[in-house]
Tab-separated table of N, CA and C in Angstrom:
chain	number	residue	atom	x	y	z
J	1	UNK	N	11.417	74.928	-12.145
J	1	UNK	CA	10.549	75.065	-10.991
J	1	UNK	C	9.256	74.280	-11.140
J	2	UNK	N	8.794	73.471	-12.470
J	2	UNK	CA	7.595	72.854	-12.673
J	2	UNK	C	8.232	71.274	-12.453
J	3	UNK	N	8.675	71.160	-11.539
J	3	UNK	CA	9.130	69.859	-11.133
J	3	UNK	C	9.004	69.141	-9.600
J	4	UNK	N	8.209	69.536	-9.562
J	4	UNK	CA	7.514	69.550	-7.993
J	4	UNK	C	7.448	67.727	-7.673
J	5	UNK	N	7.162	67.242	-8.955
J	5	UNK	CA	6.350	65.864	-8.912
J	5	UNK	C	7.145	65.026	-8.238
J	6	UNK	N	8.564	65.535	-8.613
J	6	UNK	CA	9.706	64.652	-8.557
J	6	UNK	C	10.328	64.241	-6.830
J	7	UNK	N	9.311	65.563	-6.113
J	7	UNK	CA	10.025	65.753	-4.584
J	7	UNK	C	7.771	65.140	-4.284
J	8	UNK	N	8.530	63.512	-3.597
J	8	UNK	CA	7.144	63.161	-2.711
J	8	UNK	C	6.586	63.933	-1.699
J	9	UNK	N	7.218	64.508	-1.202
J	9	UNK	CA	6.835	65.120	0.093
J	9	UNK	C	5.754	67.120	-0.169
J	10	UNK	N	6.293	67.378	-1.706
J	10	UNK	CA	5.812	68.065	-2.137
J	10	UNK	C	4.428	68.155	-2.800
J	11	UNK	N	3.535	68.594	-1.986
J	11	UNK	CA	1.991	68.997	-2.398
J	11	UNK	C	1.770	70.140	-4.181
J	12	UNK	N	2.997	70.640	-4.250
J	12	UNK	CA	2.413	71.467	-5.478
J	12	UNK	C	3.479	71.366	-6.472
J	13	UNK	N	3.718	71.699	-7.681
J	13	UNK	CA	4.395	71.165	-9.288
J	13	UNK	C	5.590	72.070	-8.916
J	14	UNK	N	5.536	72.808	-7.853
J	14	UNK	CA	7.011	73.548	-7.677
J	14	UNK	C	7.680	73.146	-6.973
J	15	UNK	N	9.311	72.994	-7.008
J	15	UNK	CA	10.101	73.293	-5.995
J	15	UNK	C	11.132	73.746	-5.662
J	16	UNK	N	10.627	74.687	-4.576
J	16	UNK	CA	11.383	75.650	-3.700
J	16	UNK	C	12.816	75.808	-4.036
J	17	UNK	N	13.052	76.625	-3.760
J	17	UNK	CA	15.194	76.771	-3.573
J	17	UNK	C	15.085	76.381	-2.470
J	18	UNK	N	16.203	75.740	-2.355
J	18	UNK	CA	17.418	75.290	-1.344
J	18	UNK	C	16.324	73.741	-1.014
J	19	UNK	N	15.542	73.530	-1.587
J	19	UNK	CA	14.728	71.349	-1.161
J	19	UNK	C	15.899	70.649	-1.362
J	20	UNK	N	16.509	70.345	-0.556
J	20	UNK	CA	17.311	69.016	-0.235
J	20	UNK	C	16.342	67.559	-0.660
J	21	UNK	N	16.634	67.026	-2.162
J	21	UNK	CA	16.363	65.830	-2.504
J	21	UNK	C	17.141	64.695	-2.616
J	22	UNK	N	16.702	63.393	-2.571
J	22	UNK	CA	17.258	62.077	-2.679
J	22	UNK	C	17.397	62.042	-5.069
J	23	UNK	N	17.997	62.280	-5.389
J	23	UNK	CA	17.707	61.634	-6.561
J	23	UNK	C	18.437	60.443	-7.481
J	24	UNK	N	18.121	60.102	-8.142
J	24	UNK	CA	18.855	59.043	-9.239
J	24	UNK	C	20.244	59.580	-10.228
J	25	UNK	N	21.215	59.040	-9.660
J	25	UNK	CA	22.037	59.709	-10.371
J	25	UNK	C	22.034	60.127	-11.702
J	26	UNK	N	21.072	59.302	-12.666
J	26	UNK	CA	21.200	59.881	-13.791
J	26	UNK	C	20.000	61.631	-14.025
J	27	UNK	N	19.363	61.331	-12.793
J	27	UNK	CA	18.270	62.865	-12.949
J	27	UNK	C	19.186	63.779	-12.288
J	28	UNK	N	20.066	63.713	-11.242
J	28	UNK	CA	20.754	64.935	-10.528
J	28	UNK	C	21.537	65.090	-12.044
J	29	UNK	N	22.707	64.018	-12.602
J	29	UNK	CA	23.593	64.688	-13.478
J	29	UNK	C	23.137	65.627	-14.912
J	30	UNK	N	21.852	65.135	-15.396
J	30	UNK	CA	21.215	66.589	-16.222
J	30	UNK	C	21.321	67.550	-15.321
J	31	UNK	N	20.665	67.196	-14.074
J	31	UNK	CA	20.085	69.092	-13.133
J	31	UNK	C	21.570	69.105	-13.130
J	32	UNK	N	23.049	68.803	-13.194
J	32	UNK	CA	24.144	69.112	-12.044
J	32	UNK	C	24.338	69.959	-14.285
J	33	UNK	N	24.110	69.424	-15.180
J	33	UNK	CA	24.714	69.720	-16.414
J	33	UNK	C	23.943	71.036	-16.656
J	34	UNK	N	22.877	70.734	-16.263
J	34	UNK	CA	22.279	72.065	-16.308
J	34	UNK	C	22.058	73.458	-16.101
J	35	UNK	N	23.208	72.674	-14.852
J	35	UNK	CA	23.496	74.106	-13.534
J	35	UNK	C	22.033	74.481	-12.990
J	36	UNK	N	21.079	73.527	-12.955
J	36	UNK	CA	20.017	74.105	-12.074
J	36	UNK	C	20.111	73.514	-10.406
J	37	UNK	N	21.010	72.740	-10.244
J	37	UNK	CA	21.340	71.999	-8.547
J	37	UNK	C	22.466	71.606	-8.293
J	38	UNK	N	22.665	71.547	-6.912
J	38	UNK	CA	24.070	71.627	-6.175
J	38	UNK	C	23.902	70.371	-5.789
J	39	UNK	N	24.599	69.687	-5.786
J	39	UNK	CA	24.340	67.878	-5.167
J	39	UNK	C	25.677	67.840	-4.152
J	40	UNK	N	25.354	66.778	-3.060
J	40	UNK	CA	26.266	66.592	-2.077
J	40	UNK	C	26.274	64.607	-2.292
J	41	UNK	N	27.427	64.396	-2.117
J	41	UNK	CA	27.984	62.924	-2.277
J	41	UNK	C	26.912	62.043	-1.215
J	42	UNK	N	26.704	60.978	-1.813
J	42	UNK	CA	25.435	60.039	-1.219
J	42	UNK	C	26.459	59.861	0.406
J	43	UNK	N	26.198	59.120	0.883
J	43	UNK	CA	26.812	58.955	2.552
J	43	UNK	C	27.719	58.232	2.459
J	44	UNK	N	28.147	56.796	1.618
J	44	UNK	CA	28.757	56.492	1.659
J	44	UNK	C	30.530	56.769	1.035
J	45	UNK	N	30.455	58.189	0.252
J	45	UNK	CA	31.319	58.344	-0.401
J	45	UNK	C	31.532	59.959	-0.006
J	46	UNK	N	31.375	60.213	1.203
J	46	UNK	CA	31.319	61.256	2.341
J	46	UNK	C	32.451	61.488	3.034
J	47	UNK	N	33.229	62.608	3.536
J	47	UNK	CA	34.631	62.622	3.856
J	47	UNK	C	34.887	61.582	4.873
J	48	UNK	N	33.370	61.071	6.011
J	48	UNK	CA	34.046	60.603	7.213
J	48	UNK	C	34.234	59.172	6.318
J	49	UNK	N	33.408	58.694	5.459
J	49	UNK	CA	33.581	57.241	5.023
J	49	UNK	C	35.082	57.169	4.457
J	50	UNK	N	35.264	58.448	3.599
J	50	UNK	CA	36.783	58.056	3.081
J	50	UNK	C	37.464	57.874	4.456
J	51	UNK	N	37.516	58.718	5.652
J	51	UNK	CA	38.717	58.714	6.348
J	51	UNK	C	38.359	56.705	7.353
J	52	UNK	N	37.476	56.340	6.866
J	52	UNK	CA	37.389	55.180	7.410
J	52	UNK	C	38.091	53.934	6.800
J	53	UNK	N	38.223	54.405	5.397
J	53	UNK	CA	38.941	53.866	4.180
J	53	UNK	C	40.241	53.835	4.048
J	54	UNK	N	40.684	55.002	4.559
J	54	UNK	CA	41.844	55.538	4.621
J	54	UNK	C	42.265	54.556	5.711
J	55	UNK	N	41.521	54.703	6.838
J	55	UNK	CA	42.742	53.811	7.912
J	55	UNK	C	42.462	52.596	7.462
J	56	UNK	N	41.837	51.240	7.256
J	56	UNK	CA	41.852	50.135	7.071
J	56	UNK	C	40.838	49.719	6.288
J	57	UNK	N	40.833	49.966	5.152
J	57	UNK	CA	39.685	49.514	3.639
J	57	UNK	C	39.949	48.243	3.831
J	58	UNK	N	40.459	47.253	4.419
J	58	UNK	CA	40.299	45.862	3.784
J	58	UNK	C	39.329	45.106	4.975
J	59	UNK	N	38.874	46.210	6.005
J	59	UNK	CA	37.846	45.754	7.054
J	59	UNK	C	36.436	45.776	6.851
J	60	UNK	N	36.097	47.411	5.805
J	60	UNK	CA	35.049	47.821	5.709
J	60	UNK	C	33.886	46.934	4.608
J	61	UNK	N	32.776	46.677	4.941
J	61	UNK	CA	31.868	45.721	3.962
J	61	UNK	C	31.605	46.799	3.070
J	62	UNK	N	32.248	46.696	2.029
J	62	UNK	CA	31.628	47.224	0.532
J	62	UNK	C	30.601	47.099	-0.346
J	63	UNK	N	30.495	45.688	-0.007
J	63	UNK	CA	28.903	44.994	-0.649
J	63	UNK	C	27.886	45.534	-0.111
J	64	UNK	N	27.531	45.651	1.673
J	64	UNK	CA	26.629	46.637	1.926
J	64	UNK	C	26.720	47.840	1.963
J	65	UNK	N	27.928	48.548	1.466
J	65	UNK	CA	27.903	49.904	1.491
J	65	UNK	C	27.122	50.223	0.123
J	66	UNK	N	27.448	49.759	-1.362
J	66	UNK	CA	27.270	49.620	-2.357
J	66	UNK	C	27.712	48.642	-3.203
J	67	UNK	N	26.854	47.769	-3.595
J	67	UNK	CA	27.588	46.322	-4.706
J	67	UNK	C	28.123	47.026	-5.880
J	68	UNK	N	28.481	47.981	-6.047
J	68	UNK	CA	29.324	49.015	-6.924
J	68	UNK	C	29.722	49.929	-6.709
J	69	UNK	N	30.125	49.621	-5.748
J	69	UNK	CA	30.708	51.058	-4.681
J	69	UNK	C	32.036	51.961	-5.956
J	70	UNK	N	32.782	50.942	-6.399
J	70	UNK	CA	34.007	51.582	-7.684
J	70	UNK	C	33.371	52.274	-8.443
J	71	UNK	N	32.368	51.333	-9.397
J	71	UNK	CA	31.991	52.118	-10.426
J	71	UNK	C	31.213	53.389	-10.304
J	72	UNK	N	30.150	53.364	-9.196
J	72	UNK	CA	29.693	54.350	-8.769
J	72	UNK	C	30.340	55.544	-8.508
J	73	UNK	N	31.164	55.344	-7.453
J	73	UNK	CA	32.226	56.109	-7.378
J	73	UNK	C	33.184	57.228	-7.969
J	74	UNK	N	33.580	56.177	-9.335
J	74	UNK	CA	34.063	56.604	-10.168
J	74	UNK	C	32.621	57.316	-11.116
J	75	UNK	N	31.503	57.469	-11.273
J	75	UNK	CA	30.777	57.928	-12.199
J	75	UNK	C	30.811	59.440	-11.337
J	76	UNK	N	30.633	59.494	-10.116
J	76	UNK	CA	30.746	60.531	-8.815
J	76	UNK	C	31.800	61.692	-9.467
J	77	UNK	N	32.503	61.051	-9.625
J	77	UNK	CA	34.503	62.092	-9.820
J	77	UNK	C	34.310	62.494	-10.984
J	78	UNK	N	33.553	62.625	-11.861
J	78	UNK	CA	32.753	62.635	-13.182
J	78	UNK	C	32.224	64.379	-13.196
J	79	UNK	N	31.363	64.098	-12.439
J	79	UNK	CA	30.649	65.320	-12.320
J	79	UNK	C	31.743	66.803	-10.905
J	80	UNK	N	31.299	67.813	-11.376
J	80	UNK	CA	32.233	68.377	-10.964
J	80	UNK	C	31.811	69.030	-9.438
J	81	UNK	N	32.609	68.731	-8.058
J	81	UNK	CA	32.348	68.978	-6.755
J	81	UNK	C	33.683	68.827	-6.352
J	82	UNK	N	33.035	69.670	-5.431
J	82	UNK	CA	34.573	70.361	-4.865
J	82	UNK	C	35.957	68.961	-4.024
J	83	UNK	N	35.231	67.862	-4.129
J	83	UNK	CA	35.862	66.473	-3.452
J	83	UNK	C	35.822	65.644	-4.745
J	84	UNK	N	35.425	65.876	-5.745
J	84	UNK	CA	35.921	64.971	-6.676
J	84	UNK	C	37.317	63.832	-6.855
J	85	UNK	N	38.663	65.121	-6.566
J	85	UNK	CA	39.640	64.844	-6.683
J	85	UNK	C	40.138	63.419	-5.443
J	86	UNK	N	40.248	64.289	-4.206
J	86	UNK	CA	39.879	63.148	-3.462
J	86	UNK	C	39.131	62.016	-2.837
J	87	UNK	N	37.775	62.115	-3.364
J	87	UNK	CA	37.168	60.480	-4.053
J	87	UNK	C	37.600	59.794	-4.832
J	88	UNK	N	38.607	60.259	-5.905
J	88	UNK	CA	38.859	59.511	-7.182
J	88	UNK	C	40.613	59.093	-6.193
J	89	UNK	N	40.916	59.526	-5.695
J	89	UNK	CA	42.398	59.324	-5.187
J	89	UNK	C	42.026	57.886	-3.925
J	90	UNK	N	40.703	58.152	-3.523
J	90	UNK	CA	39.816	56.786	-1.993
J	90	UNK	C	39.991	56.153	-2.909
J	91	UNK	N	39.142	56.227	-4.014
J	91	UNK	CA	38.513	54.676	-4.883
J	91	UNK	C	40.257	53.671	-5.114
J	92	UNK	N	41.322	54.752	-5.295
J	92	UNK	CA	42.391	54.158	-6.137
J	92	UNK	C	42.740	53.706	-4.347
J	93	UNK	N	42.987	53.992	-3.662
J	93	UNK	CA	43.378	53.529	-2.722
J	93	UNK	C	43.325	52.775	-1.815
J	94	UNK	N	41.529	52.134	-2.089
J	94	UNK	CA	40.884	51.366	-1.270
J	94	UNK	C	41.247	50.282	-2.621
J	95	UNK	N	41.701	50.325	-3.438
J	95	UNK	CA	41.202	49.161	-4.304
J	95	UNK	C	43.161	48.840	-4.279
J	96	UNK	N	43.620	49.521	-3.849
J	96	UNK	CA	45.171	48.843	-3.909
J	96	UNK	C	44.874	48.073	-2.455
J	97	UNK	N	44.304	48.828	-1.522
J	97	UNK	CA	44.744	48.448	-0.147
J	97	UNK	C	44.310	46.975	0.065
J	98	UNK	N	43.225	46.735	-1.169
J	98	UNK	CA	42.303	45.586	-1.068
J	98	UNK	C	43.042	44.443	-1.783
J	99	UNK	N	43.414	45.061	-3.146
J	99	UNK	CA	43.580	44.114	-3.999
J	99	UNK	C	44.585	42.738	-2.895
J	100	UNK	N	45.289	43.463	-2.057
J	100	UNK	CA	46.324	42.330	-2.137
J	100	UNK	C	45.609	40.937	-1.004
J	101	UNK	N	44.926	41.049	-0.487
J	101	UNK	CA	43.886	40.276	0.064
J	101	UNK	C	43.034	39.517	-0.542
J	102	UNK	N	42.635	40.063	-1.995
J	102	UNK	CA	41.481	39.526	-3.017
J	102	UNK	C	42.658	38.465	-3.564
J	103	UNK	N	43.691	39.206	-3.991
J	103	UNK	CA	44.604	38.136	-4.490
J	103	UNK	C	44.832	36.446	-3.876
J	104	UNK	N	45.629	36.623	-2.965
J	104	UNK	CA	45.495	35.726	-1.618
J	104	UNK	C	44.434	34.210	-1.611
J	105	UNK	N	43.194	35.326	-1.531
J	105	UNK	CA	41.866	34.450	-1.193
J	105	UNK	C	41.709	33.633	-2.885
J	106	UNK	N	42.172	34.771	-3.662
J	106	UNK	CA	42.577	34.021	-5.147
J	106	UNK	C	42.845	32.481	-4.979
J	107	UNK	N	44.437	32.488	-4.546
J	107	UNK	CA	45.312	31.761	-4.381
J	107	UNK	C	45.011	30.609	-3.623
J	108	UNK	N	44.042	30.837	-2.256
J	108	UNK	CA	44.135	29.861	-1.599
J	108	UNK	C	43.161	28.420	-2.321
J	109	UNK	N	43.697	27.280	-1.391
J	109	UNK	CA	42.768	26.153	-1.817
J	109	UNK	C	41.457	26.243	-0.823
J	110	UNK	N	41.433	26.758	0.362
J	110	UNK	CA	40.227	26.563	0.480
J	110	UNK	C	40.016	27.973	1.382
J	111	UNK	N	38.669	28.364	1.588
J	111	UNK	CA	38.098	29.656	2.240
J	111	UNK	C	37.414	29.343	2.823
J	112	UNK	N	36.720	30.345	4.365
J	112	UNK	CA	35.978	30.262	5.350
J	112	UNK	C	34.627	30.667	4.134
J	113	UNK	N	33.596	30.098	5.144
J	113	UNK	CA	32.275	30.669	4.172
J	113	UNK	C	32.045	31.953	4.670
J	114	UNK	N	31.399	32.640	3.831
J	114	UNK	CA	31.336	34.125	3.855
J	114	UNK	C	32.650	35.073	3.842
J	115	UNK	N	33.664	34.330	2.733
J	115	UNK	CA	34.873	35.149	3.468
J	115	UNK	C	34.720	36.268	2.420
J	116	UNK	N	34.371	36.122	0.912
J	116	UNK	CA	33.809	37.433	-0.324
J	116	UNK	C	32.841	38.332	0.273
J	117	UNK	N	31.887	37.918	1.416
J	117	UNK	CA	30.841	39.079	1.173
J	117	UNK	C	30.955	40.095	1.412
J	118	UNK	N	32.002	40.631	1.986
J	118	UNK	CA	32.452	42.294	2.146
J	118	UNK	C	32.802	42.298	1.108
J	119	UNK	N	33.070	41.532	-0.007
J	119	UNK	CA	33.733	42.235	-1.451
J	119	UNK	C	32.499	42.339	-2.231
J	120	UNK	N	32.352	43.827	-2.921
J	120	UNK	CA	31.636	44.688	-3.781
J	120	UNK	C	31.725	43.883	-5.498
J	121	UNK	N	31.102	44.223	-6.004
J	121	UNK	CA	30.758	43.333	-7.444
J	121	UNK	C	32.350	42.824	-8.142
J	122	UNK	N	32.872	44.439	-8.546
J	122	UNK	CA	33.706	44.229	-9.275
J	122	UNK	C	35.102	42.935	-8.366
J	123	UNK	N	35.350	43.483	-7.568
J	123	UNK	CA	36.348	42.863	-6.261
J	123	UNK	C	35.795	41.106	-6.481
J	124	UNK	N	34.613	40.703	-6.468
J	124	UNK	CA	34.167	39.147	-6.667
J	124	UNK	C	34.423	38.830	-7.765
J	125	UNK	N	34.556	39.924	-9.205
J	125	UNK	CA	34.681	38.904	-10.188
J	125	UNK	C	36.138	39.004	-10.365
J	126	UNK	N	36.868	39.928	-9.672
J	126	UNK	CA	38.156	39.607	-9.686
J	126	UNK	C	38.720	38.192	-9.338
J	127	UNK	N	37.949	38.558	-7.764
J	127	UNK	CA	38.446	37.088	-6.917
J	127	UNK	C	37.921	35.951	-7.833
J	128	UNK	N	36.734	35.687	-8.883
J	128	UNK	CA	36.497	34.543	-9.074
J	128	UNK	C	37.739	34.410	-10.633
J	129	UNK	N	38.125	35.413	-11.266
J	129	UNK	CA	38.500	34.748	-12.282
J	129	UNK	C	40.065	34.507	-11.917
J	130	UNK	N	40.645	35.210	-10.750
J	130	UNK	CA	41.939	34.975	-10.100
J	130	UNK	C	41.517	32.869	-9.717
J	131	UNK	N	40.263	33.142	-8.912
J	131	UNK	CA	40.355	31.069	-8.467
J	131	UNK	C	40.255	30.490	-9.788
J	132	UNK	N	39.610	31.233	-10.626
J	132	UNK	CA	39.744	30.155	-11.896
J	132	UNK	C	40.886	30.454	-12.919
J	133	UNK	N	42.121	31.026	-12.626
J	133	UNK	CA	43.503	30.951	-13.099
J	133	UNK	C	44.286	29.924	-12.224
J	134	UNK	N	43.973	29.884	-11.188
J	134	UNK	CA	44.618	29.548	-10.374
J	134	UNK	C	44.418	27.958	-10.282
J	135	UNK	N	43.088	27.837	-10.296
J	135	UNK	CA	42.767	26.081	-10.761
J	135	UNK	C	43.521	25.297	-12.246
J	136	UNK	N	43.921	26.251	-13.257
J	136	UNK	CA	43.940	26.380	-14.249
J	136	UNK	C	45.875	26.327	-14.288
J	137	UNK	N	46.209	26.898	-13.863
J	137	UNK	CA	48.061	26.773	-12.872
J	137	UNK	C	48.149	25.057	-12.454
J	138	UNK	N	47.388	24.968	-11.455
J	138	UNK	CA	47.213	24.067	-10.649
J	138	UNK	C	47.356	22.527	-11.218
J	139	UNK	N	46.193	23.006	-12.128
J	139	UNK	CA	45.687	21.896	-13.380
J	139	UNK	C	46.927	21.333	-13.966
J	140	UNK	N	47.659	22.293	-14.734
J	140	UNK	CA	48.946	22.131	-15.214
J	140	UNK	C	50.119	21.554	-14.961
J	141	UNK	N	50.281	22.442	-13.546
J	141	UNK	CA	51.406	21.930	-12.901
J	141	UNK	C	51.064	20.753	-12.691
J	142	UNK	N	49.858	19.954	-12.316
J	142	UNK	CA	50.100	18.635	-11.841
J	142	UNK	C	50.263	17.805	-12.839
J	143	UNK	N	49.405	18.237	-14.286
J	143	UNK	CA	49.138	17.515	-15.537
J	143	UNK	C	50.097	17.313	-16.113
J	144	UNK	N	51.025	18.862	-16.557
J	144	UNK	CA	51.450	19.025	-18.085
J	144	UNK	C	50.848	19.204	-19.117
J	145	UNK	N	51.678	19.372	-20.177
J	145	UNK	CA	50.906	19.556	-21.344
J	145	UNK	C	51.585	18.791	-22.025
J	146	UNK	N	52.305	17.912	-21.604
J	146	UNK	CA	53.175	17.030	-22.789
J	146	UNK	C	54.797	17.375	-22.500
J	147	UNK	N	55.460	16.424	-23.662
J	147	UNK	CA	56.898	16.712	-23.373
J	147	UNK	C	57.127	18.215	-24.861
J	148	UNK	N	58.189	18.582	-23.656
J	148	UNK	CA	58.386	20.169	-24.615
J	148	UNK	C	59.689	19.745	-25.367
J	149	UNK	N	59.488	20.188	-26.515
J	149	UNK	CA	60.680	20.136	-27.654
J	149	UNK	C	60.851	20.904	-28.411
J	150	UNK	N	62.333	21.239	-29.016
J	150	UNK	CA	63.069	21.825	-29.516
J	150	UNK	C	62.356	22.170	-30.855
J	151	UNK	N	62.313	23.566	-30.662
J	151	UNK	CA	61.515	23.615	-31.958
J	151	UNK	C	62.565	23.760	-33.426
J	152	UNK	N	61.710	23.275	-34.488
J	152	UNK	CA	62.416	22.550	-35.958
J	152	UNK	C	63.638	23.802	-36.260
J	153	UNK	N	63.263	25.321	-36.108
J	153	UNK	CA	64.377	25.887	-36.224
J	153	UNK	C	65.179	26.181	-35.479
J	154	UNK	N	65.398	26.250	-34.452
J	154	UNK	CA	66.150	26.219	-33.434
J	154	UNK	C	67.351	25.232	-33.916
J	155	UNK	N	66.546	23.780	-33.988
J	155	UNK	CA	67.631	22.406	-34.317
J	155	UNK	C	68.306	23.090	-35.687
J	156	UNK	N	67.486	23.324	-36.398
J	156	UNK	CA	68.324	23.814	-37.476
J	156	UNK	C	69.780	24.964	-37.401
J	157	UNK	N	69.236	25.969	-36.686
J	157	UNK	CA	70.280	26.648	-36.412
J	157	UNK	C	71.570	26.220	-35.782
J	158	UNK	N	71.414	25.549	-35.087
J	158	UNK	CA	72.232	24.375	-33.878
J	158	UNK	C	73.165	24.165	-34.596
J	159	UNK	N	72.836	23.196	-35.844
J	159	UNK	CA	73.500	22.107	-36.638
J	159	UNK	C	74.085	23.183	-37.571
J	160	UNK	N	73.178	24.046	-38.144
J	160	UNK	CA	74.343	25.031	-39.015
J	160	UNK	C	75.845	25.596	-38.085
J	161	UNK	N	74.858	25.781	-36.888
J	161	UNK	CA	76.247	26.519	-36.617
J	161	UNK	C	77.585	25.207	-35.847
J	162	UNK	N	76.838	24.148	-35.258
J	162	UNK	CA	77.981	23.291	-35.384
J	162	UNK	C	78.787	23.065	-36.379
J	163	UNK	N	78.307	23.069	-37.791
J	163	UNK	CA	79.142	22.511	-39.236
J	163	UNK	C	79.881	23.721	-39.531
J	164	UNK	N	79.758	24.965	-39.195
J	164	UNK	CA	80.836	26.020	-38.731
J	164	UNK	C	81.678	25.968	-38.382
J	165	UNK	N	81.003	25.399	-37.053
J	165	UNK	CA	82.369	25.330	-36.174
J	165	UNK	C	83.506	24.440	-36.375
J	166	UNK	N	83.431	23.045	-37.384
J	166	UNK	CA	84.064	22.170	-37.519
J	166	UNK	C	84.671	22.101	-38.689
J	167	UNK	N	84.097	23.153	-39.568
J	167	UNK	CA	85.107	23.397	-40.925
J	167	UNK	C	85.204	24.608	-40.888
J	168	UNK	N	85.248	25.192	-40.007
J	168	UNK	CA	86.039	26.398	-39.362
J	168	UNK	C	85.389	27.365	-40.510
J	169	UNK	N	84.628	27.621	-40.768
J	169	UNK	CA	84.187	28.470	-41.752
J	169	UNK	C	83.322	29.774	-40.937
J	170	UNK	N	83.481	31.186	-41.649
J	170	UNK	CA	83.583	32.054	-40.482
J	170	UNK	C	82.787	33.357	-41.911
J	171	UNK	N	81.418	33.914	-41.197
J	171	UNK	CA	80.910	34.968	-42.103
J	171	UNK	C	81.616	35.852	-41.773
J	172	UNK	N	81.496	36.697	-42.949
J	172	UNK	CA	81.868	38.318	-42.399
J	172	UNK	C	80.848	39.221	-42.289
C-alpha cells in the first residue's frame, strides 16, 4: 500500500484497492508473483483482438499492434489468467496462418514497397533470412559449385564388387 508513487494520478504514497493501473510488465509480474494484483491483458491481446486473428491474421498490422507482438505474447501465457491458454493457442495460430505468406514474399524476386510493414520483428527476420536463402539457392542454381564426383570409396567399392562378379567369387 506504500506504493502510491507508482500511480501518477495519485496525490498520496497509497494505493487504494481496486486502482486500475497501466504498468511495465516486468513491475505487474512481481505484484502478479506476489499475489498483491489482478492484471487484465494489454488491448491488443484481448478476446475481441484474438477473434480478429482468428478470422484473417494475415490482414492485421502487427508491427503497429506491437513490434513483438509473439514474444510478448508469449511472456503473457507465462503468468497465470484465466485466457492464458487461449492466447498461447492465437499466438500459434496467427503465426501458422502467417507463416505461409512470409514464406512466399521469401521466395519472390521482387516486392511492392511496404509489403513487410504489417510484419512484427520476429516475422521480418524470418522474411529476411528466408530472401537471403533464397538468393543463396538462386546463386547456385545458376553458378554451381563445380563438377560433382564419385567419391574415392564409392569407386572403390564398385570395382571390388565388379572383380566379384567376374571371378564369380561369392562371401558367406
Amino acid at each position: 500500500q506504500i506504493l502510491g508513487g507508482i500511480d501518477p494520478r495519485s496525490e498520496t504514497s497509497v494505493i487504494e484497492q481496486g486502482t486500475k493501473l497501466e504498468l511495465p510488465y516486468w513491475i505487474a509480474k512481481v505484484f502478479l508473483e506476489d499475489g498483491v494484483a489482478l492484471f487484465e491483458y494489454p488491448k491488443i491481446f484481448t478476446e475481441m483482438y484474438r477473434d480478429v486473428l482468428k478470422a484473417d491474421a494475415s490482414v492485421v498490422d502487427l508491427f503497429k499492434m506491437s513490434k513483438y507482438f509473439y514474444e510478448f505474447g508469449r511472456q503473457l501465457t507465462f503468468l497465470r489468467h484465466r485466457d492464458s491458454e487461449e492466447l498461447s493457442n492465437t499466438l500459434i495460430q496467427t503465426f501458422i496462418d502467417r507463416f505461409r505468406k512470409i514464406s512466399d514474399w521469401a521466395q519472390a524476386t521482387s516486392l511492392e514497397a511496404g509489403t513487410a510493414d504489417k510484419l512484427e520483428n520476429l516475422e521480418r527476420s524470418i522474411m529476411a533470412r528466408g530472401q537471403k536463402a533464397q538468393s543463396k539457392l538462386s546463386y547456385w542454381l545458376a553458378h554451381g559449385v563445380g563438377t560433382i564426383t564419385t567419391a574415392e570409396m564409392v569407386g572403390v567399392h564398385n570395382k571390388r564388387k565388379k572383380l566379384e562378379e567376374e571371378f564369380n567369387i561369392h562371401k558367406n
